[in-house]
Short mmCIF file of C-alpha atoms and ligand atoms in Angstrom, two decimals:
data_model
loop_
_atom_site.label_atom_id
_atom_site.label_comp_id
_atom_site.label_asym_id
_atom_site.label_seq_id
_atom_site.Cartn_x
_atom_site.Cartn_y
_atom_site.Cartn_z
CA MET A 504 -32.93 3.36 12.90
CA LYS A 505 -31.59 0.36 14.69
CA PRO A 506 -28.65 -1.45 12.90
CA ASP A 507 -28.98 -4.98 11.54
CA THR A 508 -27.47 -7.38 13.60
CA ILE A 509 -24.92 -9.43 11.77
CA ALA A 510 -23.78 -12.84 11.90
CA ALA A 511 -20.79 -14.80 10.61
CA LEU A 512 -18.33 -17.61 10.95
CA ALA A 513 -15.19 -16.07 12.78
CA THR A 514 -12.81 -18.74 12.48
CA GLY A 515 -11.47 -20.14 9.16
CA ALA A 516 -13.46 -22.07 6.48
CA GLY A 517 -12.97 -26.08 6.80
CA ARG A 518 -13.06 -28.79 9.08
CA ALA A 519 -11.89 -27.91 12.66
CA GLY A 520 -12.34 -29.09 16.13
CA VAL A 521 -14.01 -25.56 17.07
CA ALA A 522 -15.74 -23.34 15.33
CA VAL A 523 -16.45 -19.34 16.40
CA ILE A 524 -19.73 -17.85 15.32
CA ARG A 525 -20.03 -14.18 16.03
CA LEU A 526 -23.22 -12.19 16.22
CA SER A 527 -22.98 -8.65 16.76
CA GLY A 528 -25.83 -6.07 17.09
CA PRO A 529 -29.11 -5.28 19.22
CA ALA A 530 -30.55 -8.71 18.47
CA ALA A 531 -27.57 -10.74 19.47
CA GLY A 532 -28.64 -11.29 22.90
CA ALA A 533 -32.06 -12.33 21.75
CA THR A 534 -31.06 -14.71 19.40
CA LEU A 535 -28.61 -16.37 21.66
CA GLN A 536 -31.39 -17.09 23.96
CA ALA A 537 -33.47 -18.24 21.26
CA LEU A 538 -30.88 -20.95 20.41
CA THR A 539 -30.11 -21.96 24.05
CA ALA A 540 -33.77 -21.67 24.91
CA ARG A 541 -32.40 -20.07 28.37
CA ASP A 542 -31.53 -16.80 30.06
CA LEU A 543 -28.37 -15.00 28.74
CA PRO A 544 -25.31 -16.27 30.12
CA LYS A 545 -22.98 -14.38 32.72
CA PRO A 546 -21.08 -11.40 31.04
CA ARG A 547 -17.78 -12.56 29.72
CA VAL A 548 -18.36 -16.09 31.38
CA ALA A 549 -17.54 -19.32 29.32
CA THR A 550 -20.74 -21.07 29.90
CA ARG A 551 -21.81 -24.87 28.45
CA GLU A 552 -24.89 -24.71 26.29
CA ALA A 553 -27.00 -26.84 24.19
CA PHE A 554 -27.65 -25.25 21.16
CA CYS A 555 -31.04 -25.88 19.42
CA ASP A 556 -33.03 -24.45 16.61
CA PRO A 557 -35.73 -22.24 17.80
CA ARG A 558 -38.04 -23.04 14.96
CA ASN A 559 -38.43 -26.37 15.94
CA GLY A 560 -36.69 -27.20 19.13
CA VAL A 561 -34.16 -29.67 17.06
CA SER A 562 -30.98 -29.85 18.72
CA LEU A 563 -27.86 -28.78 16.64
CA ASP A 564 -24.73 -29.10 18.72
CA ASP A 565 -23.41 -28.41 22.55
CA GLY A 566 -20.57 -26.05 23.16
CA ILE A 567 -19.76 -22.86 25.01
CA ALA A 568 -21.35 -19.47 24.58
CA LEU A 569 -19.93 -15.99 25.62
CA TRP A 570 -21.69 -13.06 26.00
CA PHE A 571 -20.72 -9.48 25.78
CA PRO A 572 -22.90 -6.87 26.28
CA GLY A 573 -22.07 -3.65 24.56
CA PRO A 574 -20.21 -1.19 24.94
CA ARG A 575 -17.88 -3.73 26.41
CA SER A 576 -17.36 -5.84 23.20
CA PHE A 577 -14.97 -5.87 19.91
CA THR A 578 -17.63 -3.81 17.74
CA GLY A 579 -19.00 -1.77 21.06
CA GLU A 580 -22.50 -3.49 20.20
CA ASP A 581 -24.07 -6.49 22.24
CA VAL A 582 -21.68 -9.28 21.13
CA ALA A 583 -22.61 -13.14 21.32
CA GLU A 584 -19.82 -15.84 20.48
CA LEU A 585 -21.09 -19.15 19.86
CA GLN A 586 -17.93 -21.68 20.29
CA ILE A 587 -19.21 -24.91 18.34
CA HIS A 588 -17.89 -27.96 16.88
CA GLY A 589 -15.75 -27.30 13.63
CA GLY A 590 -17.77 -29.35 10.87
CA PRO A 591 -19.31 -27.92 7.84
CA ALA A 592 -22.75 -29.23 8.43
CA VAL A 593 -22.89 -27.96 12.73
CA ILE A 594 -21.63 -24.75 11.09
CA ALA A 595 -24.21 -24.45 8.28
CA ALA A 596 -27.13 -25.37 10.50
CA VAL A 597 -26.28 -23.18 13.72
CA ILE A 598 -25.87 -19.98 11.21
CA ASP A 599 -28.95 -20.87 9.59
CA ALA A 600 -30.88 -20.86 13.06
CA CYS A 601 -28.96 -17.45 14.11
CA LEU A 602 -30.31 -16.39 10.52
CA SER A 603 -34.10 -17.46 11.25
CA GLN A 604 -34.21 -14.66 14.27
CA PRO A 605 -35.64 -11.36 13.45
CA GLY A 606 -33.33 -8.56 12.18
CA VAL A 607 -30.31 -10.87 11.84
CA ARG A 608 -28.69 -11.08 8.57
CA VAL A 609 -24.90 -12.21 7.17
CA ALA A 610 -22.24 -10.04 7.86
CA GLU A 611 -20.52 -8.46 4.86
CA PRO A 612 -16.59 -8.77 4.92
CA GLY A 613 -15.10 -6.34 7.10
CA GLU A 614 -18.36 -5.33 8.57
CA TYR A 615 -17.21 -6.59 12.59
CA THR A 616 -14.19 -4.38 12.49
CA ARG A 617 -16.11 -1.55 10.40
CA ARG A 618 -18.66 -1.00 13.47
CA ALA A 619 -15.36 -1.35 15.69
CA PHE A 620 -14.32 1.64 14.03
CA GLU A 621 -17.67 3.41 13.82
CA ASN A 622 -18.32 2.96 17.51
CA GLY A 623 -14.57 4.15 18.44
CA LYS A 624 -13.34 1.08 19.45
CA LEU A 625 -10.11 1.78 17.23
CA ASP A 626 -9.33 3.98 14.64
CA LEU A 627 -8.56 3.38 10.86
CA ALA A 628 -4.60 2.66 11.24
CA GLU A 629 -5.60 0.40 14.03
CA ALA A 630 -8.12 -1.38 11.65
CA GLU A 631 -5.44 -1.94 9.27
CA GLY A 632 -2.93 -3.30 11.76
CA LEU A 633 -5.91 -5.87 12.75
CA ALA A 634 -6.21 -6.54 9.09
CA ASP A 635 -2.36 -6.92 8.80
CA LEU A 636 -2.57 -9.03 11.81
CA VAL A 637 -4.85 -11.57 10.39
CA ASP A 638 -2.89 -11.70 6.98
CA ALA A 639 0.58 -11.95 8.51
CA GLU A 640 2.70 -14.76 7.09
CA THR A 641 6.41 -13.83 8.59
CA GLU A 642 7.70 -13.06 12.21
CA GLY A 643 8.41 -9.30 10.75
CA GLN A 644 5.22 -8.94 9.59
CA ARG A 645 3.25 -10.15 12.89
CA ARG A 646 5.45 -7.71 15.08
CA GLN A 647 4.69 -4.78 12.74
CA ALA A 648 0.81 -5.58 12.78
CA LEU A 649 0.71 -6.18 16.10
CA ARG A 650 2.31 -2.50 16.87
CA GLN A 651 -0.14 -0.80 14.71
CA ARG A 652 -3.02 -2.72 16.02
CA ARG A 653 -1.83 -1.42 19.78
CA GLY A 654 -1.70 2.26 18.20
CA ALA A 655 1.75 2.96 17.97
CA LEU A 656 0.88 4.73 14.65
CA SER A 657 -2.12 6.19 15.62
CA SER A 658 -0.59 7.86 18.76
CA VAL A 659 2.15 9.33 16.31
CA TYR A 660 -0.26 10.58 13.83
CA GLU A 661 -2.56 11.91 16.58
CA GLY A 662 0.44 13.74 18.10
CA TRP A 663 1.45 15.31 14.40
CA ARG A 664 -1.93 16.38 14.13
CA GLY A 665 -2.34 17.92 17.58
CA ARG A 666 0.66 19.82 16.85
CA LEU A 667 -0.71 20.76 13.30
CA ILE A 668 -4.17 21.80 14.83
CA GLU A 669 -2.25 24.23 17.91
CA ALA A 670 -0.48 25.99 14.83
CA ALA A 671 -3.40 26.48 12.75
CA ALA A 672 -4.93 28.14 16.19
CA LEU A 673 -2.16 30.18 16.50
CA ILE A 674 -2.24 31.44 12.89
CA GLU A 675 -5.93 31.98 12.77
CA ALA A 676 -6.01 33.96 16.42
CA GLU A 677 -3.54 36.38 14.44
CA ILE A 678 -5.88 36.41 11.50
CA ASP A 679 -9.46 36.83 13.33
CA PHE A 680 -8.05 39.26 16.10
CA PRO A 681 -4.95 41.31 14.91
CA ASP A 682 -5.86 44.25 17.29
CA GLU A 683 -6.31 42.40 20.26
CA ASP A 684 -3.57 42.59 23.08
CA LEU A 685 -1.57 39.52 22.00
CA PRO A 686 2.23 38.70 22.50
CA GLY A 687 3.44 39.86 18.92
CA ALA A 688 3.84 38.02 15.93
CA LEU A 689 1.94 34.91 16.68
CA ALA A 690 2.28 33.40 13.27
CA GLN A 691 5.93 33.55 13.92
CA ARG A 692 5.62 31.57 16.83
CA ALA A 693 4.03 28.64 14.55
CA GLY A 694 6.75 28.56 12.37
CA PRO A 695 9.16 26.66 14.39
CA VAL A 696 6.63 24.23 15.16
CA LEU A 697 5.65 23.84 11.34
CA GLN A 698 9.31 23.30 10.59
CA SER A 699 9.80 20.68 13.31
CA LEU A 700 6.68 18.82 11.78
CA ALA A 701 7.93 18.95 8.16
CA ALA A 702 11.37 17.56 9.38
CA ASP A 703 9.91 14.45 11.57
CA MET A 704 7.37 13.79 8.30
CA ALA A 705 10.39 14.07 6.09
CA SER A 706 12.19 11.82 8.13
CA HIS A 707 9.58 9.35 8.35
CA LEU A 708 9.22 9.48 4.69
CA ASP A 709 12.76 8.60 3.99
CA ASP A 710 12.39 5.34 5.41
CA ALA A 711 13.22 3.08 2.42
CA HIS A 712 9.67 2.20 2.50
CA ARG A 713 10.42 0.11 5.42
CA GLY A 714 7.02 -0.51 6.77
CA GLU A 715 5.43 -1.29 3.15
CA ARG A 716 8.32 -3.49 2.54
CA ILE A 717 7.52 -5.36 5.76
CA ARG A 718 3.86 -5.57 4.92
CA ASP A 719 4.26 -6.34 1.12
CA GLY A 720 7.72 -7.82 0.89
CA PHE A 721 11.16 -6.80 0.20
CA ARG A 722 12.35 -6.66 -3.71
CA ILE A 723 15.03 -8.44 -5.28
CA ALA A 724 15.98 -8.15 -8.99
CA ILE A 725 18.38 -10.77 -10.59
CA ILE A 726 19.94 -9.21 -13.82
CA GLY A 727 22.68 -10.03 -16.14
CA PRO A 728 23.59 -10.55 -19.56
CA PRO A 729 21.90 -13.88 -21.22
CA ASN A 730 22.95 -17.28 -20.49
CA ALA A 731 24.71 -15.96 -17.17
CA GLY A 732 22.80 -18.30 -14.99
CA LYS A 733 20.04 -16.14 -13.52
CA SER A 734 17.01 -18.49 -13.86
CA SER A 735 19.18 -21.36 -12.55
CA LEU A 736 19.87 -18.83 -9.49
CA LEU A 737 16.08 -18.05 -9.40
CA ASN A 738 15.48 -21.96 -8.91
CA ALA A 739 18.07 -22.57 -6.48
CA LEU A 740 17.01 -19.86 -4.32
CA ALA A 741 13.15 -20.82 -4.82
CA GLN A 742 14.15 -24.54 -4.43
CA ARG A 743 11.83 -25.51 -7.17
CA GLU A 744 11.64 -25.20 -10.98
CA ALA A 745 9.99 -21.73 -11.10
CA ALA A 746 11.83 -20.24 -14.16
CA ILE A 747 12.80 -22.38 -17.75
CA VAL A 748 16.57 -22.93 -17.75
CA SER A 749 18.40 -23.88 -21.07
CA GLU A 750 22.02 -23.48 -22.65
CA LEU A 751 20.19 -21.14 -25.34
CA PRO A 752 20.73 -17.43 -24.79
CA GLY A 753 17.62 -15.43 -24.47
CA THR A 754 15.76 -18.30 -23.11
CA THR A 755 13.81 -15.76 -20.18
CA ARG A 756 11.72 -12.99 -21.96
CA ASP A 757 9.37 -11.97 -19.27
CA VAL A 758 9.64 -11.54 -15.32
CA VAL A 759 9.47 -14.33 -13.12
CA GLU A 760 8.83 -14.03 -9.36
CA VAL A 761 9.09 -16.09 -6.35
CA ARG A 762 8.13 -15.52 -2.90
CA LEU A 763 10.47 -16.45 -0.02
CA VAL A 764 10.68 -15.83 3.69
CA LEU A 765 14.02 -14.47 4.58
CA ALA A 766 15.25 -13.41 7.90
CA GLY A 767 11.70 -13.55 9.00
CA TYR A 768 10.63 -11.15 6.17
CA PRO A 769 8.76 -11.83 3.10
CA VAL A 770 10.79 -11.29 0.03
CA TRP A 771 9.96 -11.20 -3.74
CA ILE A 772 12.88 -12.27 -5.88
CA ALA A 773 12.42 -11.63 -9.90
CA ASP A 774 14.42 -13.55 -12.30
CA THR A 775 14.50 -11.10 -15.72
CA ALA A 776 15.35 -11.21 -19.43
CA GLY A 777 19.03 -11.34 -20.35
CA LEU A 778 20.14 -7.61 -20.82
CA ARG A 779 21.47 -7.40 -24.48
CA GLU A 780 20.67 -5.46 -27.98
CA ALA A 781 17.54 -7.20 -28.36
CA ALA A 782 16.85 -9.62 -31.41
CA ASP A 783 13.05 -8.84 -31.94
CA ALA A 784 10.38 -6.64 -30.49
CA ILE A 785 9.23 -9.14 -27.80
CA GLU A 786 12.93 -9.56 -26.32
CA ALA A 787 13.11 -5.78 -26.34
CA GLU A 788 9.94 -5.85 -24.29
CA GLY A 789 11.56 -8.16 -21.97
CA VAL A 790 14.82 -6.23 -21.49
CA ARG A 791 12.85 -3.13 -21.09
CA ARG A 792 10.66 -5.04 -18.23
CA ALA A 793 14.29 -6.35 -17.00
CA LEU A 794 15.73 -2.89 -16.28
CA ALA A 795 12.41 -1.23 -14.64
CA ARG A 796 12.44 -4.18 -12.48
CA ALA A 797 15.93 -3.32 -11.42
CA GLU A 798 15.32 0.12 -11.17
CA GLU A 799 12.59 -0.28 -8.86
CA ALA A 800 14.09 -3.41 -6.48
CA ASP A 801 15.19 -2.75 -2.99
CA LEU A 802 18.11 -5.00 -4.03
CA ARG A 803 19.60 -6.05 -7.26
CA VAL A 804 21.77 -9.33 -8.10
CA LEU A 805 23.97 -9.21 -10.61
CA ALA A 806 24.92 -12.17 -12.65
CA VAL A 807 27.86 -12.47 -15.01
CA GLU A 808 29.54 -15.65 -15.99
CA ALA A 809 33.05 -15.17 -14.39
CA GLY A 810 35.50 -14.09 -16.98
CA PRO A 811 38.16 -12.00 -17.54
CA ASP A 812 36.01 -8.87 -18.07
CA GLY A 813 32.30 -9.15 -17.67
CA PRO A 814 30.39 -6.14 -19.31
CA ALA A 815 31.21 -3.02 -17.89
CA TRP A 816 27.45 -1.57 -18.67
CA ALA A 817 26.02 -4.17 -16.37
CA GLN A 818 28.18 -3.18 -13.27
CA ARG A 819 26.80 0.58 -14.09
CA LEU A 820 23.39 -0.82 -13.14
CA LEU A 821 24.42 -1.76 -9.60
CA ARG A 822 23.98 0.58 -6.29
CA HIS A 823 25.16 0.75 -2.98
CA GLY A 824 24.80 -2.65 -1.20
CA ASP A 825 24.18 -4.62 -4.30
CA ILE A 826 25.19 -8.15 -4.83
CA TRP A 827 27.41 -9.22 -7.84
CA LEU A 828 27.91 -12.63 -8.61
CA HIS A 829 30.39 -14.49 -11.04
CA THR A 830 28.58 -17.31 -11.97
CA LYS A 831 29.39 -20.92 -13.00
CA ARG A 832 32.60 -20.54 -10.80
CA ASP A 833 32.49 -24.39 -11.23
CA LEU A 834 33.55 -24.53 -14.87
CA ARG A 835 36.03 -21.34 -14.66
CA TRP A 836 37.99 -22.36 -11.35
CA GLY A 837 36.90 -25.99 -10.46
CA GLN A 838 36.75 -26.43 -7.15
CA PRO A 839 36.34 -23.72 -4.57
CA THR A 840 39.37 -24.42 -2.88
CA GLU A 841 41.57 -23.26 -5.47
CA ILE A 842 40.14 -19.84 -5.52
CA PRO A 843 42.92 -17.49 -3.63
CA GLY A 844 41.33 -16.13 -0.34
CA TYR A 845 37.93 -17.55 -1.13
CA LYS A 846 36.12 -18.65 2.34
CA ARG A 847 33.47 -21.36 2.43
CA ARG A 848 30.82 -21.12 4.58
CA ILE A 849 30.09 -17.73 6.07
CA ARG A 850 27.72 -17.35 9.17
CA TYR A 851 24.54 -15.25 8.83
CA GLU A 852 25.66 -13.24 12.16
CA ASP A 853 29.31 -12.82 11.14
CA LEU A 854 27.66 -11.34 7.73
CA ILE A 855 25.33 -9.11 9.59
CA LYS A 856 28.31 -7.82 11.59
CA ALA A 857 30.33 -7.30 8.52
CA LEU A 858 27.75 -5.51 6.35
CA PRO A 859 28.12 -2.07 7.47
CA MET A 860 32.14 -2.51 6.07
CA MET A 861 31.31 -4.37 2.90
CA GLY A 862 28.53 -1.70 1.51
CA THR A 863 31.07 0.23 -0.54
CA HIS A 864 30.30 0.73 -3.69
CA PRO A 865 30.88 -1.00 -6.44
CA PRO A 866 30.87 -4.46 -4.64
CA GLY A 867 33.72 -6.90 -5.59
CA PRO A 868 32.04 -9.97 -7.50
CA ILE A 869 31.64 -13.24 -5.52
CA PRO A 870 32.41 -16.31 -7.29
CA PHE A 871 29.23 -18.49 -7.30
CA SER A 872 28.44 -21.79 -8.81
CA VAL A 873 24.69 -22.98 -8.36
CA LEU A 874 25.78 -26.59 -8.46
CA ASP A 875 27.37 -26.13 -4.89
CA GLU A 876 24.97 -26.33 -1.97
CA ILE A 877 27.46 -24.06 0.06
CA ASP A 878 27.71 -21.38 -2.16
CA VAL A 879 23.75 -21.27 -2.57
CA ALA A 880 23.35 -21.56 1.23
CA ASN A 881 26.12 -18.75 1.31
CA LEU A 882 24.06 -16.60 -1.37
CA VAL A 883 21.00 -17.01 0.93
CA ASP A 884 22.54 -16.19 4.27
CA HIS A 885 24.25 -13.16 2.27
CA ILE A 886 20.87 -11.78 1.11
CA ALA A 887 18.95 -12.55 4.19
CA ALA A 888 21.50 -10.29 6.06
CA LYS A 889 20.81 -7.52 3.24
CA VAL A 890 16.93 -7.81 4.18
CA HIS A 891 17.77 -7.86 7.89
CA GLN A 892 19.87 -4.53 7.22
CA ALA A 893 16.89 -3.03 5.49
CA LEU A 894 14.05 -4.04 7.27
CA GLY A 895 14.95 -5.20 10.67
CA ARG A 896 15.94 -2.13 12.68
CA GLU A 897 14.35 -1.79 15.99
CA GLU A 898 12.36 1.21 15.74
CA ALA A 899 8.99 1.04 14.57
CA PRO A 900 7.98 2.14 10.92
CA VAL A 901 5.51 4.75 10.63
CA LEU A 902 4.34 4.32 7.16
CA THR A 903 3.17 0.92 6.52
CA ARG A 904 0.87 1.47 3.40
CA ALA A 905 0.84 3.33 0.21
CA ARG A 906 -1.88 5.15 1.54
CA HIS A 907 -0.04 6.64 4.91
CA ARG A 908 2.88 7.58 2.41
CA ARG A 909 0.60 9.43 0.22
CA LEU A 910 -1.33 10.96 3.10
CA VAL A 911 2.07 12.12 4.65
CA GLU A 912 3.26 13.51 1.66
CA GLU A 913 0.61 15.79 1.03
CA ALA A 914 0.94 16.87 4.74
CA ARG A 915 4.54 17.78 4.25
CA SER A 916 4.15 19.77 0.74
CA ALA A 917 1.34 21.56 2.40
CA LEU A 918 3.56 22.51 5.32
CA GLN A 919 6.16 23.32 2.81
CA ARG A 920 3.91 25.79 1.30
CA ALA A 921 2.54 27.34 4.88
CA ILE A 922 5.95 27.95 6.30
CA PRO A 923 7.14 30.91 3.73
CA ALA A 924 3.70 32.07 3.58
CA LEU A 925 3.63 32.65 7.11
CA ASP A 926 4.81 36.38 7.05
CA GLN A 927 2.91 37.63 4.04
CA ALA A 928 -0.10 35.37 3.95
CA ALA A 929 -1.42 34.10 6.98
CA GLU A 930 -4.68 33.30 5.44
CA LEU A 931 -3.18 30.96 3.20
CA ALA A 932 -0.68 29.71 5.57
CA ALA A 933 -3.67 28.66 7.73
CA GLU A 934 -5.44 27.22 5.04
CA ASP A 935 -2.31 24.90 4.18
CA VAL A 936 -1.67 24.04 7.94
CA ARG A 937 -5.66 23.14 7.98
CA VAL A 938 -4.89 20.71 4.84
CA ALA A 939 -2.08 19.33 6.61
CA ALA A 940 -3.91 18.40 9.82
CA ASP A 941 -6.75 16.87 7.41
CA GLN A 942 -4.45 14.61 5.84
CA ILE A 943 -2.98 13.68 8.90
CA GLY A 944 -6.55 13.19 10.51
CA ARG A 945 -7.54 10.63 7.60
CA LEU A 946 -4.67 8.51 8.49
CA THR A 947 -6.63 7.65 11.69
CA GLY A 948 -9.87 8.59 10.78
CA ARG A 949 -11.03 9.82 14.15
CA ILE A 950 -11.96 13.44 14.42
CA ASP A 951 -13.02 16.22 12.35
CA VAL A 952 -10.23 19.03 12.05
CA GLU A 953 -13.04 21.63 12.35
CA ASP A 954 -14.23 19.81 15.71
CA LEU A 955 -10.95 20.30 17.10
CA LEU A 956 -10.23 24.00 15.96
CA ASP A 957 -13.54 24.69 17.44
CA GLU A 958 -12.30 22.98 20.76
CA ILE A 959 -9.41 24.60 20.65
CA PHE A 960 -10.60 28.25 20.07
CA SER A 961 -13.19 28.03 22.68
CA SER A 962 -10.17 27.57 25.08
CA PHE A 963 -8.84 30.57 23.95
CA CYS A 964 -9.55 33.48 26.02
CA ILE A 965 -9.63 36.07 23.36
CA GLY A 966 -13.11 36.61 22.37
CA LYS A 967 -14.15 37.87 25.85
N1 LIG B 1194 28.32 -25.53 -14.76
C1 LIG B 1194 27.10 -24.44 -14.34
N2 LIG B 1194 26.48 -24.41 -15.48
C2 LIG B 1194 25.40 -23.28 -15.35
C3 LIG B 1194 25.33 -22.59 -13.86
N3 LIG B 1194 24.23 -21.85 -13.88
C4 LIG B 1194 23.66 -22.05 -14.98
N4 LIG B 1194 24.25 -22.88 -15.77
C5 LIG B 1194 24.08 -23.39 -16.98
O1 LIG B 1194 23.87 -22.21 -17.98
C6 LIG B 1194 22.99 -22.37 -19.01
C7 LIG B 1194 22.24 -20.91 -19.00
O2 LIG B 1194 21.46 -21.03 -17.62
P1 LIG B 1194 19.89 -20.10 -17.60
O3 LIG B 1194 19.72 -20.02 -15.59
O4 LIG B 1194 19.03 -20.50 -18.17
O5 LIG B 1194 20.53 -18.60 -17.61
P2 LIG B 1194 19.71 -17.43 -17.76
O6 LIG B 1194 20.77 -16.15 -17.45
O7 LIG B 1194 18.46 -17.32 -17.35
O8 LIG B 1194 19.56 -17.13 -19.29
P3 LIG B 1194 18.65 -16.24 -19.99
O9 LIG B 1194 17.38 -16.73 -19.65
O10 LIG B 1194 18.78 -16.64 -21.70
O11 LIG B 1194 18.95 -14.90 -20.06
C8 LIG B 1194 21.96 -23.53 -18.53
O12 LIG B 1194 22.49 -24.31 -19.60
C9 LIG B 1194 22.62 -24.02 -17.00
O13 LIG B 1194 22.32 -25.09 -16.77
C10 LIG B 1194 26.48 -22.89 -12.67
O14 LIG B 1194 26.80 -22.24 -11.81
N5 LIG B 1194 27.57 -24.07 -13.41
MG1 LIG B 1195 16.50 -16.84 -17.62
#
């Protein structure tokens, strides 16, 4: 059965100088011809056209047409692109004219990319990269999505899968042809391959969720006792009144989240309920949520009012590299110049250089006043440097989504079962290696494991 031809606006909704309408499928060429009332333009050459309604010849707009005969197109099918004026009425009229043609219907969400995947133009990881590229709001997200779109992740996954399939073939050869004159203990040869693969996967799993953080946002939790100035701090960072501030302890009872861009990466900052022995059930739930946020955050900012001794329990919530603030510095110490050893503006670059040294645990408290814009600017730089340190490394992350992490985790645990089974139960080991290859294959969705095993076996000169 011939697939439908799909049509949709490829550019954003709303008024714009130019809008692009894209057609993909077997009727794309005929539809373009019907709308221009002439032969198809030269492939891949922008051609000036007058578009009209094929039903009545009424002219609709002047624009540019592009013709990409399959398979050399984004979807691999015949594709026509109509560049028209970007007004809502023009777009509606041209789409309506396209849909009047036989076999043409409105595209479903993601259908162009899906067709490109089905026609082997890109694999699943690359398609996800493309979706992320379209959604990218920050520089870090753009770089990561572009790498993924260009197949950087796919080549890592395919490399893993190739090694797994080789190992599976070695083990299965041992099982199927035990009497053949093969070099001894084939399964043992698979051992080091599996070991090194498991180590590779482990090192990618142990990446502090860097790829996912770049994509979904680095998570910061502001925690501390009631009335310490946590909500004031959130508002200062967000530069708006996101959370309610009052002099009454226990004002914030739920988690209030704000999204920022720092050092080119998306960051979620959560203000939480003050930590104390709760007065009622609602406050108790607020405290529970605050602790949960602190637990799952990538960075904790502890706010404690500057005083002789802050609550010792609060510091126990901090981990290596977290930030501890002595808030309301202005009340206790007055002008910052009066604090011995307290430096004013610190530069972001200096912080990045200093960071590896200053990450010792526990961190010392930093005097802070929300009323002082230099304190706030210093803190923003300090946090940005931490985000940069966590996410900004040169080498590309391999796991950019929870889906990838789950599949790689499953593959690694299958390998961990397979390695000890190599000696005693080769069948079980072979099965687990196949499971691992299958999971990794699902990352790119490109080829069936059985197909590849068949291919590799056919090149094994064992069967005679
Ligand atoms: N002078 C001074 N007052 C501050 C500062 N930060 C916060 N405050 C005041 O301290 C009080 C409490 O501030 P909040 O930001 O509501 O404190 P919180 O930690 O969110 O409190 P809960 O939500 O009750 O846990 C308010 O009256 C703020 O105006 C500061 O740096 N200097
Ligand atoms: Mg608050």
